[in-house]
mmCIF file of C-alpha atoms and ligand atoms in Angstrom:
data_model
loop_
_atom_site.group_PDB
_atom_site.id
_atom_site.type_symbol
_atom_site.label_atom_id
_atom_site.label_comp_id
_atom_site.label_asym_id
_atom_site.label_seq_id
_atom_site.Cartn_x
_atom_site.Cartn_y
_atom_site.Cartn_z
ATOM 1 C CA UNK A 27 -9.966 10.789 -15.232
ATOM 2 C CA UNK A 28 -7.668 8.528 -13.257
ATOM 3 C CA UNK A 29 -4.016 7.902 -14.012
ATOM 4 C CA UNK A 30 -3.575 5.030 -16.485
ATOM 5 C CA UNK A 31 -0.916 2.342 -16.845
ATOM 6 C CA UNK A 32 0.126 3.925 -20.152
ATOM 7 C CA UNK A 33 0.894 7.206 -18.375
ATOM 8 C CA UNK A 34 2.968 5.299 -15.808
ATOM 9 C CA UNK A 35 4.928 3.472 -18.510
ATOM 10 C CA UNK A 36 5.492 6.803 -20.323
ATOM 11 C CA UNK A 37 6.951 8.272 -17.136
ATOM 12 C CA UNK A 38 9.785 5.732 -17.326
ATOM 13 C CA UNK A 39 10.450 6.610 -20.957
ATOM 14 C CA UNK A 40 10.563 10.322 -20.113
ATOM 15 C CA UNK A 41 12.754 9.718 -17.061
ATOM 16 C CA UNK A 42 10.071 11.143 -14.727
ATOM 17 C CA UNK A 43 10.222 9.614 -11.240
ATOM 18 C CA UNK A 44 7.095 7.726 -10.131
ATOM 19 C CA UNK A 45 5.799 8.178 -6.569
ATOM 20 C CA UNK A 46 3.589 5.644 -4.811
ATOM 21 C CA UNK A 47 2.263 5.632 -1.266
ATOM 22 C CA UNK A 48 0.162 3.104 0.580
ATOM 23 C CA UNK A 49 -3.212 4.019 2.047
ATOM 24 C CA UNK A 50 -5.835 1.986 3.852
ATOM 25 C CA UNK A 51 -8.642 4.457 4.571
ATOM 26 C CA UNK A 52 -10.794 7.172 2.971
ATOM 27 C CA UNK A 53 -9.337 10.187 4.790
ATOM 28 C CA UNK A 54 -5.686 9.384 4.104
ATOM 29 C CA UNK A 55 -6.373 8.401 0.495
ATOM 30 C CA UNK A 56 -8.121 11.755 -0.050
ATOM 31 C CA UNK A 57 -5.066 13.679 1.200
ATOM 32 C CA UNK A 58 -2.675 11.658 -0.995
ATOM 33 C CA UNK A 59 -4.953 12.084 -4.008
ATOM 34 C CA UNK A 60 -5.208 15.847 -3.471
ATOM 35 C CA UNK A 61 -1.406 16.126 -3.246
ATOM 36 C CA UNK A 62 -1.352 14.610 -6.734
ATOM 37 C CA UNK A 63 0.512 11.348 -6.089
ATOM 38 C CA UNK A 64 -0.388 9.227 -9.135
ATOM 39 C CA UNK A 65 -0.581 5.742 -7.597
ATOM 40 C CA UNK A 66 -1.956 4.494 -4.289
ATOM 41 C CA UNK A 67 -1.253 0.964 -3.142
ATOM 42 C CA UNK A 68 -3.651 -0.626 -0.681
ATOM 43 C CA UNK A 69 -0.830 -2.852 0.535
ATOM 44 C CA UNK A 70 -1.278 -5.953 2.628
ATOM 45 C CA UNK A 71 1.031 -4.076 5.016
ATOM 46 C CA UNK A 72 -2.477 -3.184 6.227
ATOM 47 C CA UNK A 73 -2.129 -6.298 8.365
ATOM 48 C CA UNK A 74 0.817 -4.914 10.305
ATOM 49 C CA UNK A 75 0.273 -1.135 10.456
ATOM 50 C CA UNK A 76 -3.523 -1.064 10.790
ATOM 51 C CA UNK A 77 -4.708 -4.472 12.005
ATOM 52 C CA UNK A 78 -1.834 -5.276 14.356
ATOM 53 C CA UNK A 79 -0.828 -8.671 12.928
ATOM 54 C CA UNK A 80 2.819 -9.740 13.217
ATOM 55 C CA UNK A 81 3.172 -10.213 9.464
ATOM 56 C CA UNK A 82 1.131 -9.815 6.272
ATOM 57 C CA UNK A 83 0.331 -13.528 6.170
ATOM 58 C CA UNK A 84 -2.962 -13.481 8.159
ATOM 59 C CA UNK A 85 -4.496 -10.755 5.965
ATOM 60 C CA UNK A 86 -7.651 -11.974 4.211
ATOM 61 C CA UNK A 87 -9.131 -10.940 0.892
ATOM 62 C CA UNK A 88 -12.241 -9.638 2.684
ATOM 63 C CA UNK A 89 -10.058 -7.289 4.794
ATOM 64 C CA UNK A 90 -8.233 -6.115 1.670
ATOM 65 C CA UNK A 91 -11.455 -5.492 -0.252
ATOM 66 C CA UNK A 92 -12.988 -3.583 2.670
ATOM 67 C CA UNK A 93 -10.027 -1.174 2.842
ATOM 68 C CA UNK A 94 -9.612 -0.936 -0.939
ATOM 69 C CA UNK A 95 -13.235 0.256 -1.228
ATOM 70 C CA UNK A 96 -12.544 3.007 1.318
ATOM 71 C CA UNK A 97 -9.426 4.156 -0.575
ATOM 72 C CA UNK A 98 -11.278 4.161 -3.899
ATOM 73 C CA UNK A 99 -14.032 6.320 -2.349
ATOM 74 C CA UNK A 100 -11.383 8.816 -1.208
ATOM 75 C CA UNK A 101 -9.724 9.227 -4.615
ATOM 76 C CA UNK A 102 -10.509 10.915 -7.911
ATOM 77 C CA UNK A 103 -7.262 10.943 -9.905
ATOM 78 C CA UNK A 104 -4.932 8.286 -8.463
ATOM 79 C CA UNK A 105 -4.765 4.756 -9.791
ATOM 80 C CA UNK A 106 -5.653 2.450 -6.889
ATOM 81 C CA UNK A 107 -3.807 -0.871 -6.735
ATOM 82 C CA UNK A 108 -5.145 -3.655 -4.535
ATOM 83 C CA UNK A 109 -2.592 -6.028 -3.034
ATOM 84 C CA UNK A 110 -3.562 -9.682 -3.400
ATOM 85 C CA UNK A 111 -3.039 -11.358 -0.023
ATOM 86 C CA UNK A 112 -1.252 -14.598 0.801
ATOM 87 C CA UNK A 113 -2.598 -17.694 -0.989
ATOM 88 C CA UNK A 114 -5.193 -15.841 -3.044
ATOM 89 C CA UNK A 115 -3.262 -16.373 -6.313
ATOM 90 C CA UNK A 116 -1.249 -19.575 -5.680
ATOM 91 C CA UNK A 117 -3.760 -22.416 -5.557
ATOM 92 C CA UNK A 118 -4.867 -22.219 -9.178
ATOM 93 C CA UNK A 119 -4.984 -19.730 -12.033
ATOM 94 C CA UNK A 120 -8.783 -19.745 -11.909
ATOM 95 C CA UNK A 121 -8.690 -18.909 -8.196
ATOM 96 C CA UNK A 122 -6.253 -16.062 -8.938
ATOM 97 C CA UNK A 123 -8.485 -14.716 -11.734
ATOM 98 C CA UNK A 124 -11.535 -14.840 -9.489
ATOM 99 C CA UNK A 125 -9.735 -13.004 -6.667
ATOM 100 C CA UNK A 126 -8.110 -10.402 -8.937
ATOM 101 C CA UNK A 127 -11.531 -9.698 -10.445
ATOM 102 C CA UNK A 128 -12.972 -9.062 -6.967
ATOM 103 C CA UNK A 129 -10.533 -6.158 -6.479
ATOM 104 C CA UNK A 130 -11.704 -4.581 -9.734
ATOM 105 C CA UNK A 131 -15.407 -5.431 -9.656
ATOM 106 C CA UNK A 132 -16.276 -5.316 -5.959
ATOM 107 C CA UNK A 133 -13.723 -2.826 -4.632
ATOM 108 C CA UNK A 134 -13.283 -0.515 -7.630
ATOM 109 C CA UNK A 135 -9.474 -0.808 -7.863
ATOM 110 C CA UNK A 136 -7.819 -0.215 -11.228
ATOM 111 C CA UNK A 137 -4.990 -2.759 -10.806
ATOM 112 C CA UNK A 138 -3.722 -5.538 -8.548
ATOM 113 C CA UNK A 139 -0.291 -6.363 -7.170
ATOM 114 C CA UNK A 140 1.047 -9.802 -6.385
ATOM 115 C CA UNK A 141 4.349 -11.186 -5.120
ATOM 116 C CA UNK A 142 6.688 -13.434 -7.088
ATOM 117 C CA UNK A 143 8.582 -13.630 -10.384
ATOM 118 C CA UNK A 144 9.074 -16.631 -12.667
ATOM 119 C CA UNK A 145 6.824 -18.711 -10.361
ATOM 120 C CA UNK A 146 3.780 -16.453 -10.900
ATOM 121 C CA UNK A 147 4.456 -15.374 -14.503
ATOM 122 C CA UNK A 148 1.731 -17.626 -16.000
ATOM 123 C CA UNK A 149 -0.787 -16.341 -13.488
ATOM 124 C CA UNK A 150 0.184 -12.707 -14.199
ATOM 125 C CA UNK A 151 -0.166 -13.357 -17.911
ATOM 126 C CA UNK A 152 -3.709 -14.791 -17.516
ATOM 127 C CA UNK A 153 -4.841 -11.927 -15.254
ATOM 128 C CA UNK A 154 -3.476 -9.365 -17.740
ATOM 129 C CA UNK A 155 -5.199 -11.211 -20.629
ATOM 130 C CA UNK A 156 -8.474 -10.695 -18.771
ATOM 131 C CA UNK A 157 -7.886 -6.932 -18.823
ATOM 132 C CA UNK A 158 -6.655 -6.452 -15.266
ATOM 133 C CA UNK A 159 -3.374 -4.507 -14.936
ATOM 134 C CA UNK A 160 -0.842 -6.268 -12.691
ATOM 135 C CA UNK A 161 2.054 -4.833 -10.714
ATOM 136 C CA UNK A 162 4.736 -7.425 -9.855
ATOM 137 C CA UNK A 163 6.720 -7.530 -6.599
ATOM 138 C CA UNK A 164 10.093 -9.250 -6.184
ATOM 139 C CA UNK A 165 13.021 -9.205 -3.771
ATOM 140 C CA UNK A 166 12.000 -9.327 -0.127
ATOM 141 C CA UNK A 167 8.417 -10.436 -0.627
ATOM 142 C CA UNK A 168 6.887 -10.351 2.858
ATOM 143 C CA UNK A 169 4.389 -13.159 2.191
ATOM 144 C CA UNK A 170 7.416 -15.519 1.900
ATOM 145 C CA UNK A 171 9.015 -14.345 5.118
ATOM 146 C CA UNK A 172 9.130 -17.853 6.626
ATOM 147 C CA UNK A 173 10.864 -19.152 3.496
ATOM 148 C CA UNK A 174 13.473 -16.353 3.725
ATOM 149 C CA UNK A 175 13.942 -16.848 7.476
ATOM 150 C CA UNK A 176 13.399 -13.144 8.276
ATOM 151 C CA UNK A 177 13.415 -9.681 6.744
ATOM 152 C CA UNK A 178 16.743 -10.041 4.893
ATOM 153 C CA UNK A 179 18.262 -8.207 1.933
ATOM 154 C CA UNK A 180 17.681 -10.298 -1.215
ATOM 155 C CA UNK A 181 19.907 -10.797 -4.268
ATOM 156 C CA UNK A 182 23.301 -10.537 -2.613
ATOM 157 C CA UNK A 183 24.786 -13.774 -3.998
ATOM 158 C CA UNK A 184 25.491 -14.167 -7.743
ATOM 159 C CA UNK A 185 22.789 -16.885 -8.053
ATOM 160 C CA UNK A 186 20.204 -14.836 -6.176
ATOM 161 C CA UNK A 187 21.011 -11.729 -8.230
ATOM 162 C CA UNK A 188 20.608 -13.638 -11.514
ATOM 163 C CA UNK A 189 17.307 -15.063 -10.224
ATOM 164 C CA UNK A 190 16.000 -11.568 -9.526
ATOM 165 C CA UNK A 191 16.947 -10.341 -13.008
ATOM 166 C CA UNK A 192 15.128 -13.358 -14.499
ATOM 167 C CA UNK A 193 12.105 -12.733 -12.260
ATOM 168 C CA UNK A 194 11.881 -9.132 -13.458
ATOM 169 C CA UNK A 195 12.184 -10.182 -17.106
ATOM 170 C CA UNK A 196 9.535 -12.896 -16.647
ATOM 171 C CA UNK A 197 7.122 -10.347 -15.154
ATOM 172 C CA UNK A 198 7.718 -7.947 -18.032
ATOM 173 C CA UNK A 199 7.129 -10.734 -20.533
ATOM 174 C CA UNK A 200 3.954 -11.757 -18.706
ATOM 175 C CA UNK A 201 2.575 -8.245 -19.177
ATOM 176 C CA UNK A 202 3.046 -6.647 -15.752
ATOM 177 C CA UNK A 203 2.935 -2.832 -16.052
ATOM 178 C CA UNK A 204 5.477 -2.224 -13.241
ATOM 179 C CA UNK A 205 7.549 -4.134 -10.689
ATOM 180 C CA UNK A 206 8.183 -3.399 -7.020
ATOM 181 C CA UNK A 207 11.779 -4.204 -5.982
ATOM 182 C CA UNK A 208 11.892 -4.598 -2.206
ATOM 183 C CA UNK A 209 15.070 -4.663 -0.107
ATOM 184 C CA UNK A 210 17.594 -5.466 -2.809
ATOM 185 C CA UNK A 211 21.056 -3.920 -3.157
ATOM 186 C CA UNK A 212 20.869 -0.541 -4.908
ATOM 187 C CA UNK A 213 23.307 -1.440 -7.745
ATOM 188 C CA UNK A 214 21.304 -4.594 -8.550
ATOM 189 C CA UNK A 215 18.032 -2.601 -8.595
ATOM 190 C CA UNK A 216 19.651 -0.098 -10.976
ATOM 191 C CA UNK A 217 20.760 -2.935 -13.250
ATOM 192 C CA UNK A 218 17.265 -4.489 -13.284
ATOM 193 C CA UNK A 219 15.819 -1.029 -14.040
ATOM 194 C CA UNK A 220 18.082 -0.823 -17.101
ATOM 195 C CA UNK A 221 17.243 -4.366 -18.226
ATOM 196 C CA UNK A 222 13.435 -4.005 -18.293
ATOM 197 C CA UNK A 223 11.241 -1.574 -20.222
ATOM 198 C CA UNK A 224 8.542 -1.358 -17.551
ATOM 199 C CA UNK A 225 8.978 0.882 -14.486
ATOM 200 C CA UNK A 226 10.691 -0.466 -11.389
ATOM 201 C CA UNK A 227 9.410 0.856 -8.072
ATOM 202 C CA UNK A 228 11.869 0.591 -5.225
ATOM 203 C CA UNK A 229 11.396 0.199 -1.504
ATOM 204 C CA UNK A 230 14.802 -0.237 0.054
ATOM 205 C CA UNK A 231 16.262 -0.580 -3.456
ATOM 206 C CA UNK A 232 18.064 2.723 -3.915
ATOM 207 C CA UNK A 233 17.533 5.783 -6.043
ATOM 208 C CA UNK A 234 18.273 4.046 -9.358
ATOM 209 C CA UNK A 235 14.705 2.689 -9.620
ATOM 210 C CA UNK A 236 12.133 4.457 -11.801
ATOM 211 C CA UNK A 237 10.030 5.241 -8.761
ATOM 212 C CA UNK A 238 9.616 4.728 -5.035
ATOM 213 C CA UNK A 239 6.912 3.283 -2.806
ATOM 214 C CA UNK A 240 6.653 3.730 0.945
ATOM 215 C CA UNK A 241 4.235 2.695 3.657
ATOM 216 C CA UNK A 242 2.382 5.874 4.712
ATOM 217 C CA UNK A 243 2.666 5.078 8.433
ATOM 218 C CA UNK A 244 6.456 4.813 8.102
ATOM 219 C CA UNK A 245 6.930 8.204 6.438
ATOM 220 C CA UNK A 246 4.504 9.928 8.821
ATOM 221 C CA UNK A 247 6.041 8.330 11.905
ATOM 222 C CA UNK A 248 2.721 6.931 13.137
ATOM 223 C CA UNK A 249 3.817 3.265 13.341
ATOM 224 C CA UNK A 250 6.586 2.690 15.816
ATOM 225 C CA UNK A 251 6.674 -1.086 16.454
ATOM 226 C CA UNK A 252 9.726 -0.928 14.190
ATOM 227 C CA UNK A 253 11.068 1.576 11.677
ATOM 228 C CA UNK A 254 12.524 -0.096 8.572
ATOM 229 C CA UNK A 255 15.968 1.083 7.411
ATOM 230 C CA UNK A 256 14.497 2.055 4.020
ATOM 231 C CA UNK A 257 11.988 4.456 5.566
ATOM 232 C CA UNK A 258 12.505 8.151 6.229
ATOM 233 C CA UNK A 259 10.234 9.793 8.785
ATOM 234 C CA UNK A 260 9.019 13.077 7.276
ATOM 235 C CA UNK A 261 6.973 13.674 10.445
ATOM 236 C CA UNK A 262 6.603 12.237 13.930
ATOM 237 C CA UNK A 263 2.845 11.911 14.017
ATOM 238 C CA UNK A 264 3.006 9.623 17.023
ATOM 239 C CA UNK A 265 4.217 12.539 19.205
ATOM 240 C CA UNK A 266 1.549 14.931 17.885
ATOM 241 C CA UNK A 267 -1.185 12.322 18.367
ATOM 242 C CA UNK A 268 -0.010 11.323 21.814
ATOM 243 C CA UNK A 269 0.130 14.916 23.068
ATOM 244 C CA UNK A 270 -3.320 15.786 21.614
ATOM 245 C CA UNK A 271 -4.874 12.654 23.155
ATOM 246 C CA UNK A 272 -3.230 13.408 26.522
ATOM 247 C CA UNK A 273 -4.567 16.975 26.448
ATOM 248 C CA UNK A 274 -8.100 15.746 25.682
ATOM 249 C CA UNK A 275 -7.893 13.168 28.484
ATOM 250 C CA UNK A 276 -6.682 15.808 30.965
ATOM 251 C CA UNK A 277 -9.397 18.309 29.998
ATOM 252 C CA UNK A 278 -12.258 15.774 30.235
ATOM 253 C CA UNK A 279 -11.071 14.692 33.681
ATOM 254 C CA UNK A 280 -10.752 18.344 34.784
ATOM 255 C CA UNK A 281 -14.196 19.276 33.378
ATOM 256 C CA UNK A 282 -12.690 21.899 31.091
ATOM 257 C CA UNK A 283 -13.909 20.135 27.939
ATOM 258 C CA UNK A 284 -16.432 20.729 26.431
ATOM 259 C CA UNK A 285 -16.888 24.508 26.769
ATOM 260 C CA UNK A 286 -19.861 26.545 25.493
ATOM 261 C CA UNK A 287 -18.119 26.620 22.119
ATOM 262 C CA UNK A 288 -18.581 22.863 21.651
ATOM 263 C CA UNK A 289 -22.098 22.788 23.224
ATOM 264 C CA UNK A 290 -25.627 23.470 21.946
ATOM 265 C CA UNK A 291 -28.193 25.787 23.558
ATOM 266 C CA UNK A 292 -32.009 25.474 23.628
ATOM 267 C CA UNK A 293 -35.009 27.709 24.041
ATOM 268 C CA UNK A 294 -35.137 28.870 27.703
ATOM 269 C CA UNK A 295 -38.949 28.708 27.865
ATOM 270 C CA UNK A 296 -38.978 25.048 26.776
ATOM 271 C CA UNK A 297 -36.379 24.325 29.377
ATOM 272 C CA UNK A 298 -38.392 26.125 32.080
ATOM 273 C CA UNK A 299 -41.486 24.091 31.124
ATOM 274 C CA UNK A 300 -39.522 20.871 31.317
ATOM 275 C CA UNK A 301 -38.242 21.804 34.747
ATOM 276 C CA UNK A 302 -41.905 22.395 35.780
HETATM 277 O O1 LIG B 1 2.066 -4.224 1.393
HETATM 278 C C1 LIG B 1 2.724 -3.239 1.038
HETATM 279 O O2 LIG B 1 2.564 -2.123 1.539
HETATM 280 C C2 LIG B 1 3.723 -3.434 -0.004
HETATM 281 C C3 LIG B 1 4.686 -2.333 -0.271
HETATM 282 C C4 LIG B 1 5.608 -2.189 0.856
HETATM 283 C C5 LIG B 1 5.355 -2.498 -1.566
HETATM 284 O O3 LIG B 1 3.753 -4.475 -0.592
#
């Protein structure tokens, strides 16, 4: 049985911290699931850390569905959340419903995430009414990067801080089961966490949130184009991968790989016949 939104909401009430990690493929999702992390986000960060785009904006729904399916296949207990990409929930509510349903029906996700607050509250409400759990996402929402003029901390002015509080409240009212707070000052994230009854999940929002989400490639140190300030590298996978690949390359060139251990034998008499 997979983790449910009720269990996640209960975790806030009990003061239990909620852990979320992103995943984009079967193998990684399986490891995260076996560790026991309750929620896996197939984030549109896929575009940057897996597909090599400069931002999340070019990511398509087909790419997201393809990777969400792989993550679902790799998991047994975690709730899998599919991230709705840019412009798949803005054009009309019916378009948003259709696209949210694709994550559930075609990819097997249990929930969707979308960016925005007051501006998407009606859409969130309609998706939730259809039985699809929605995670909100406010603060530095990467799909609006051109509007923000860069990856900047959000909510630092009094007006911006009030807007974020209202966004969080609008998402709660619309029926979202949790809200990601990205790159907002820690004291503001703590305040929002106190003002809403649904869990807040921080990324660059301090320890006062109900939970934390990180991009797997950031915490493993396997994506090095840039390392965000909010990320802690628990490993430096890039070094391990680079040295293993170098060793393989060197051994193939030297003829020392493969050895008998990685090779297959055959019946000597058949071989002799073949040789004539
Ligand atoms: O796309 C993503 O991975 C995200 C998280 C960083 C919250 O939206």
